[in-house]
CSV table of C-alpha atoms in Angstrom, one decimal:
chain,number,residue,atom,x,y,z
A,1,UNK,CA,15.6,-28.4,25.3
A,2,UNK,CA,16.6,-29.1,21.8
A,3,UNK,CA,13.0,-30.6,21.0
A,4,UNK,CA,11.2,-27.5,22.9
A,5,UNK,CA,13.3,-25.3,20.4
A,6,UNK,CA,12.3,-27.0,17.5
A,7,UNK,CA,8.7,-27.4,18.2
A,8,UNK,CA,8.8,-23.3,18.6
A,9,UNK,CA,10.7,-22.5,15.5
A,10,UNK,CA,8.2,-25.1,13.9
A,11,UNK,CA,5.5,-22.9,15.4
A,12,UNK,CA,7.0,-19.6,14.0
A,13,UNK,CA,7.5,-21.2,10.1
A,14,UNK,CA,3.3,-22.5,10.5
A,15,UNK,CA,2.2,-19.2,11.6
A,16,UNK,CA,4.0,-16.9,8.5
A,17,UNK,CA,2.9,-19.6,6.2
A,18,UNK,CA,-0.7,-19.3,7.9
A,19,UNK,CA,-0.2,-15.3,7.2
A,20,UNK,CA,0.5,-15.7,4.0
A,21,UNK,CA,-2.6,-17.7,3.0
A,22,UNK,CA,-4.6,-15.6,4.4
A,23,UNK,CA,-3.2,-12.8,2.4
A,24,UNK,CA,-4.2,-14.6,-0.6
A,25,UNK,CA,-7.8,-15.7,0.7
A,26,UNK,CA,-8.2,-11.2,1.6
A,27,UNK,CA,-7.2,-10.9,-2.0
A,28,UNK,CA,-8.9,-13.8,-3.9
A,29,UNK,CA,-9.3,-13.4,-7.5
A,30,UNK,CA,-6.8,-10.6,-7.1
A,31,UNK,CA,-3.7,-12.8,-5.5
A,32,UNK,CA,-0.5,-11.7,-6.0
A,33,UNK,CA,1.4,-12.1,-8.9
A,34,UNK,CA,4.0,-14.9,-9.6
A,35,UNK,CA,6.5,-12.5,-11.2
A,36,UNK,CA,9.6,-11.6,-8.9
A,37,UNK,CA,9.3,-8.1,-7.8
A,38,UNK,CA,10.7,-5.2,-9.5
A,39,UNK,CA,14.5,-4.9,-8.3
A,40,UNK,CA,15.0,-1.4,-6.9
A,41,UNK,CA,11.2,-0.3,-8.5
A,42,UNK,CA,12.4,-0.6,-11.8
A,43,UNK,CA,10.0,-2.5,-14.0
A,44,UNK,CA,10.7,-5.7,-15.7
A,45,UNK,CA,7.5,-6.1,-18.3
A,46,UNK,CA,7.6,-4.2,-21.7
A,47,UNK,CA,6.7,-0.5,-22.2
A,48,UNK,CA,3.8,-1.4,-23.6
A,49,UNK,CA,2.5,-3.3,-20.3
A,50,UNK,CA,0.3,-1.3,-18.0
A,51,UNK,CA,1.8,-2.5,-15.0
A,52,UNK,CA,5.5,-1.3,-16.5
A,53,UNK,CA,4.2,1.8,-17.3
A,54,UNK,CA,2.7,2.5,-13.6
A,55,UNK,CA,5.9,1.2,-12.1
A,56,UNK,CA,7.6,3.8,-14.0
A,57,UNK,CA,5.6,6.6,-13.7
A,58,UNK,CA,5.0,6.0,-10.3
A,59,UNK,CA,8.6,6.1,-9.3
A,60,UNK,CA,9.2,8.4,-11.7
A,61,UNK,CA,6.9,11.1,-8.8
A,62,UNK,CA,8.7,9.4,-5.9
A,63,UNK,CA,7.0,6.8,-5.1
A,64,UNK,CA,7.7,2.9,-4.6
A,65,UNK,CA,6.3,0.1,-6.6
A,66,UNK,CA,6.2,-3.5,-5.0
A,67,UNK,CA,5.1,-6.3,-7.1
A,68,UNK,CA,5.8,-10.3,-6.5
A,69,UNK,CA,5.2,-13.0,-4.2
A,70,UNK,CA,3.1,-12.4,-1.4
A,71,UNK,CA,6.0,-13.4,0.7
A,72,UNK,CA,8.9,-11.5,-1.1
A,73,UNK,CA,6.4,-8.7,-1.4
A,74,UNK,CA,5.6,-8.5,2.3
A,75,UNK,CA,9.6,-9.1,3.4
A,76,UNK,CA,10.6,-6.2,1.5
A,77,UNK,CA,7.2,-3.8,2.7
A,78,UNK,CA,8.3,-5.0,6.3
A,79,UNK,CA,12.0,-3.9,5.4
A,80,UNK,CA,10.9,-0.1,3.9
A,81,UNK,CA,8.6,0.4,6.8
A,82,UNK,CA,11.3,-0.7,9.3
A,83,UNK,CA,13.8,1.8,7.8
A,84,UNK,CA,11.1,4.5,8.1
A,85,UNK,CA,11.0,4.4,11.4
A,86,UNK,CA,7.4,2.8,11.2
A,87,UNK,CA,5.8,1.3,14.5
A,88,UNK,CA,1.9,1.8,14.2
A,89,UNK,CA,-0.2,0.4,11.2
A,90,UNK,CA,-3.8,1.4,10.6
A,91,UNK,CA,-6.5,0.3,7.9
A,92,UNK,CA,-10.1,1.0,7.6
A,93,UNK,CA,-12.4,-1.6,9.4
A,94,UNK,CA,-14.4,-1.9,6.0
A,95,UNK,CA,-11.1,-2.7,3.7
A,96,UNK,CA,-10.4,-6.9,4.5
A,97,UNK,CA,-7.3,-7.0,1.8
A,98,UNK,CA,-5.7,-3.8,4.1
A,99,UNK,CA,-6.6,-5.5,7.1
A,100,UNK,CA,-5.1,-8.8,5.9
A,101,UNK,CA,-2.0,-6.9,4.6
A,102,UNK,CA,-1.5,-5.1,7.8
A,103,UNK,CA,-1.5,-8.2,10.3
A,104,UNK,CA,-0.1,-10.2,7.9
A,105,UNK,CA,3.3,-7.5,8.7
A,106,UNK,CA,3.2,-7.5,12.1
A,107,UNK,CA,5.5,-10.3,12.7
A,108,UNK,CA,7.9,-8.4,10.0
A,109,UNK,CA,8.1,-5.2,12.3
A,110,UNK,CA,7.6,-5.4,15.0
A,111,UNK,CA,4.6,-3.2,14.5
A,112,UNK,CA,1.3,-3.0,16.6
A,113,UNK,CA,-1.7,-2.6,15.3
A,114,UNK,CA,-3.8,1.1,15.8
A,115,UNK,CA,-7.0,2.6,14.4
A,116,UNK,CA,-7.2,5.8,12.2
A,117,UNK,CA,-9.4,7.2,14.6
A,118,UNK,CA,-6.0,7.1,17.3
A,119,UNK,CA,-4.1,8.5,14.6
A,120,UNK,CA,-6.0,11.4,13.8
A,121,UNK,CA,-6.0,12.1,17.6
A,122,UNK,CA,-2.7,12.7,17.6
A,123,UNK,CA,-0.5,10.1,17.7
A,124,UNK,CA,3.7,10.2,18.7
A,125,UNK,CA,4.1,6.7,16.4
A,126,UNK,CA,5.1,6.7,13.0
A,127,UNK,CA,2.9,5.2,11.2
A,128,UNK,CA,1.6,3.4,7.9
A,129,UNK,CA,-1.6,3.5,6.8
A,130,UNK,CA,-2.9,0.7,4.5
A,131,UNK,CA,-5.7,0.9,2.0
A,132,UNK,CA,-7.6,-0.8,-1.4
A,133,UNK,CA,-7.3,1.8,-4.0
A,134,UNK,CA,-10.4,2.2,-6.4
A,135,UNK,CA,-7.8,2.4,-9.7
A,136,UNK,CA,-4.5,3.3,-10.7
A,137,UNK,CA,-3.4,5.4,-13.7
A,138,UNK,CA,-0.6,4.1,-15.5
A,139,UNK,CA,-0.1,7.4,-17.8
A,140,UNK,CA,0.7,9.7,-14.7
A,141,UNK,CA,1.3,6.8,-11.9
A,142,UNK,CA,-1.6,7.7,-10.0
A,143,UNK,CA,-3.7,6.2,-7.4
A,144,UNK,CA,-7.1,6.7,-7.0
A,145,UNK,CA,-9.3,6.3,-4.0
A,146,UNK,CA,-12.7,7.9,-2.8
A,147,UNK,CA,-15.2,8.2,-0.4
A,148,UNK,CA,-17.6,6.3,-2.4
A,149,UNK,CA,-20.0,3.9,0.0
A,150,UNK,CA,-18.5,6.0,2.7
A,151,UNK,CA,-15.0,4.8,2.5
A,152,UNK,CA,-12.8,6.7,4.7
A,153,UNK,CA,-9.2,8.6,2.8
A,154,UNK,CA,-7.4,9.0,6.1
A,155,UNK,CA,-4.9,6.7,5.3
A,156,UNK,CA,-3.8,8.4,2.5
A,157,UNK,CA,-4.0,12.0,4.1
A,158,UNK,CA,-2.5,11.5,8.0
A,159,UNK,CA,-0.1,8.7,7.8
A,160,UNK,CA,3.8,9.2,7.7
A,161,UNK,CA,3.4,6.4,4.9
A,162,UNK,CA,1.1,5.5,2.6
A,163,UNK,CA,0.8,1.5,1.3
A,164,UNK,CA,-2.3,1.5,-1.6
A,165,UNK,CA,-3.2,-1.8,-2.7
A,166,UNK,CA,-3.6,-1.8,-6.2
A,167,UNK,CA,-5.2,-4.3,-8.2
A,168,UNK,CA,-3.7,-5.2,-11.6
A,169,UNK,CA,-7.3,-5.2,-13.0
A,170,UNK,CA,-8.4,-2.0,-11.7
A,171,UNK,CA,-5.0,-0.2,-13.9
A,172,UNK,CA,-6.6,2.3,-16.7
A,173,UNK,CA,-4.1,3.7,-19.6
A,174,UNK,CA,-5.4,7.5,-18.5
A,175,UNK,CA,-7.2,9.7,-16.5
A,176,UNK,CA,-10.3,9.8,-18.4
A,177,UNK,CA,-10.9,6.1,-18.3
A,178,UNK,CA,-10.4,6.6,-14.6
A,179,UNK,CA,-13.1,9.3,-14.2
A,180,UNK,CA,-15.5,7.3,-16.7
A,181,UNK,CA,-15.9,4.6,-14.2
A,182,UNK,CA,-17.2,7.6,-11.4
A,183,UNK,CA,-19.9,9.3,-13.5
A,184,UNK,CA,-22.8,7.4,-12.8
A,185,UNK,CA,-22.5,7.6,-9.3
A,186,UNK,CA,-19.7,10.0,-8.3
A,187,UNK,CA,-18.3,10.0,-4.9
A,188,UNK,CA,-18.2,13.0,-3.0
A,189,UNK,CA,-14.4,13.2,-2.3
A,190,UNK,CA,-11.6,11.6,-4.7
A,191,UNK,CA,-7.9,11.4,-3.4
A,192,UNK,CA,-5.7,11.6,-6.9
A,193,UNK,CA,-2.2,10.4,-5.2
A,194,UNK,CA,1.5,10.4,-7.3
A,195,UNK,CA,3.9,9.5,-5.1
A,196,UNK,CA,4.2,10.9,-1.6
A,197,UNK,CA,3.2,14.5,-0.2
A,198,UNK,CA,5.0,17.4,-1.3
A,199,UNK,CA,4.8,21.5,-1.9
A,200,UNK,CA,6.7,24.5,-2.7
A,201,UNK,CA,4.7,27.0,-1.1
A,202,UNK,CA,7.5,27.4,2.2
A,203,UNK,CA,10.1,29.5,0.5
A,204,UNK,CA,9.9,28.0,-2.9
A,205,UNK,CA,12.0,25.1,-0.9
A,206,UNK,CA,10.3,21.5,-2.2
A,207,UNK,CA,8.8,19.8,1.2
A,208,UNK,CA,8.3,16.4,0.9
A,209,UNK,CA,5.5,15.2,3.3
A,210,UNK,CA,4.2,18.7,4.7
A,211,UNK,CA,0.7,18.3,3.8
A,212,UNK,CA,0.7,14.3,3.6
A,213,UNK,CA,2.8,10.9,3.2
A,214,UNK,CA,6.2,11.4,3.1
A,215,UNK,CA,6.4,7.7,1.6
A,216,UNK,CA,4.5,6.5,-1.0
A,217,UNK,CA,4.0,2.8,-1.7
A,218,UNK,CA,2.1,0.8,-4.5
A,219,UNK,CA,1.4,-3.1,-3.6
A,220,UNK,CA,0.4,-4.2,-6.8
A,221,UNK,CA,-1.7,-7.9,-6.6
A,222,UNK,CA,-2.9,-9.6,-9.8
C-alpha cells in the first residue's frame, strides 16, 4: 500500500512539473520572469521601470497584477480564481500561451475546461476567460487586445474574470505608442481594458462588472 501511495503522489509531482514546462514551451522567448511576484500587487522594480509602472496603474483601476515564477504565478491565479467562485475556463482555439495557461490550472481548481462559444450561450458557471493581449500601457495600466487576424475579444467582454497575458516586451510608455503599432493595418475592433468592468449609469451607484469582468487580472511573462 505504502509503495502504491508513493508511486501516485510521484505521479501527481511529474505531472505539475510536466505543466509547468509546458507553460514555458507556450510562452517561449516570452517565459516567465525569475523575479518573485509582486506581494499584494504592489510592484517591487523602480518607478522608472515599465513593468512597476503597469503594476501600479493597473491596480491603481482595480485590477490585479501577477508576475513571477510560472509556478508561484499559477498557485496564486489558481488561489484568486478559486475565491471567485471560478469553475469553467475558456481561451480562444487560436491563442497556444492561453490554452497552455488554462490547462496548466486545472489541477489548481478544480476547474473544467469550456469553449467561448458555451459561454456566450449562456452558461450558469462562473468563469475565466484567458487571452494574449496585443500590448499593455504602462501610463494608464491598460490592456490592449483586437480583432486583428480575426482574433476573437470574448474573453474580455463575457467572462466573470478576465486573465490577459501580457508580455513584458509588448509594454509601451503611452497610448500613442500603442496605436502606432495599429496604423498600418488597423483591426476592426480594439478592446482598451483598465481593470475590471464598471459604470455609473444605474443611479449614479458605481457597478463593478455590469457590462463586463468583474475581475481583472494581468499575467505578466518576460
Amino acid at each position: 500500500m505504502e509503495d502504491q501511495a508513493g508511486s501516485q503522489g510521484g505521479d501527481a509531482v511529474n505531472e505539475r512539473e510536466s505543466l509547468f514546462r509546458r507553460l514555458s514551451a507556450a510562452c517561449a522567448g516570452n517565459g516567465a520572469a525569475s523575479e518573485a511576484p509582486f506581494p499584494g500587487g504592489a510592484p517591487v522594480a523602480p518607478e522608472c521601470d515599465p513593468v512597476a509602472l503597469f503594476a501600479k496603474t493597473f491596480t491603481a483601476a482595480g485590477g490585479v497584477p501577477l508576475f513571477g515564477p510560472a509556478e508561484q504565478a499559477l498557485s496564486d491565479l489558481g488561489e484568486m480564481l478559486r475565491a471567485e467562485g471560478v469553475t469553467a475556463l475558456f481561451f480562444p482555439e487560436d491563442d497556444p500561451a492561453a490554452r497552455e495557461i488554462a490547462e496548466a490550472l486545472v489541477p489548481f481548481g478544480p476547474f473544467n475546461l469550456t469553449s467561448g462559444a458555451e459561454v456566450r450561450e449562456g452558461s450558469a458557471a462562473v468563469t475565466a476567460g484567458f487571452r494574449t493581449a496585443e500590448a499593455a500601457i504602462a501610463e494608464t495600466g491598460t490592456i490592449v487586445e483586437t480583432s486583428a487576424g480575426g482574433k476573437t475579444l470574448l474573453p474580455g467582454l463575457i467572462a466573470d474574470v478576465h486573465v490577459s497575458i501580457v508580455r513584458v516586451a509588448s509594454l509601451v510608455a503611452r497610448m500613442e505608442e500603442a496605436l502606432a503599432s495599429f496604423t498600418a493595418d488597423p483591426p476592426r475592433n480594439i478592446s482598451f481594458l483598465s481593470g475590471p468592468s464598471r459604470t455609473g449609469d444605474i443611479e449614479q451607484t458605481l457597478t463593478v462588472g455590469a457590462h463586463g469582468p468583474k475581475k481583472a487580472i494581468a499575467l505578466l511573462l518576460r
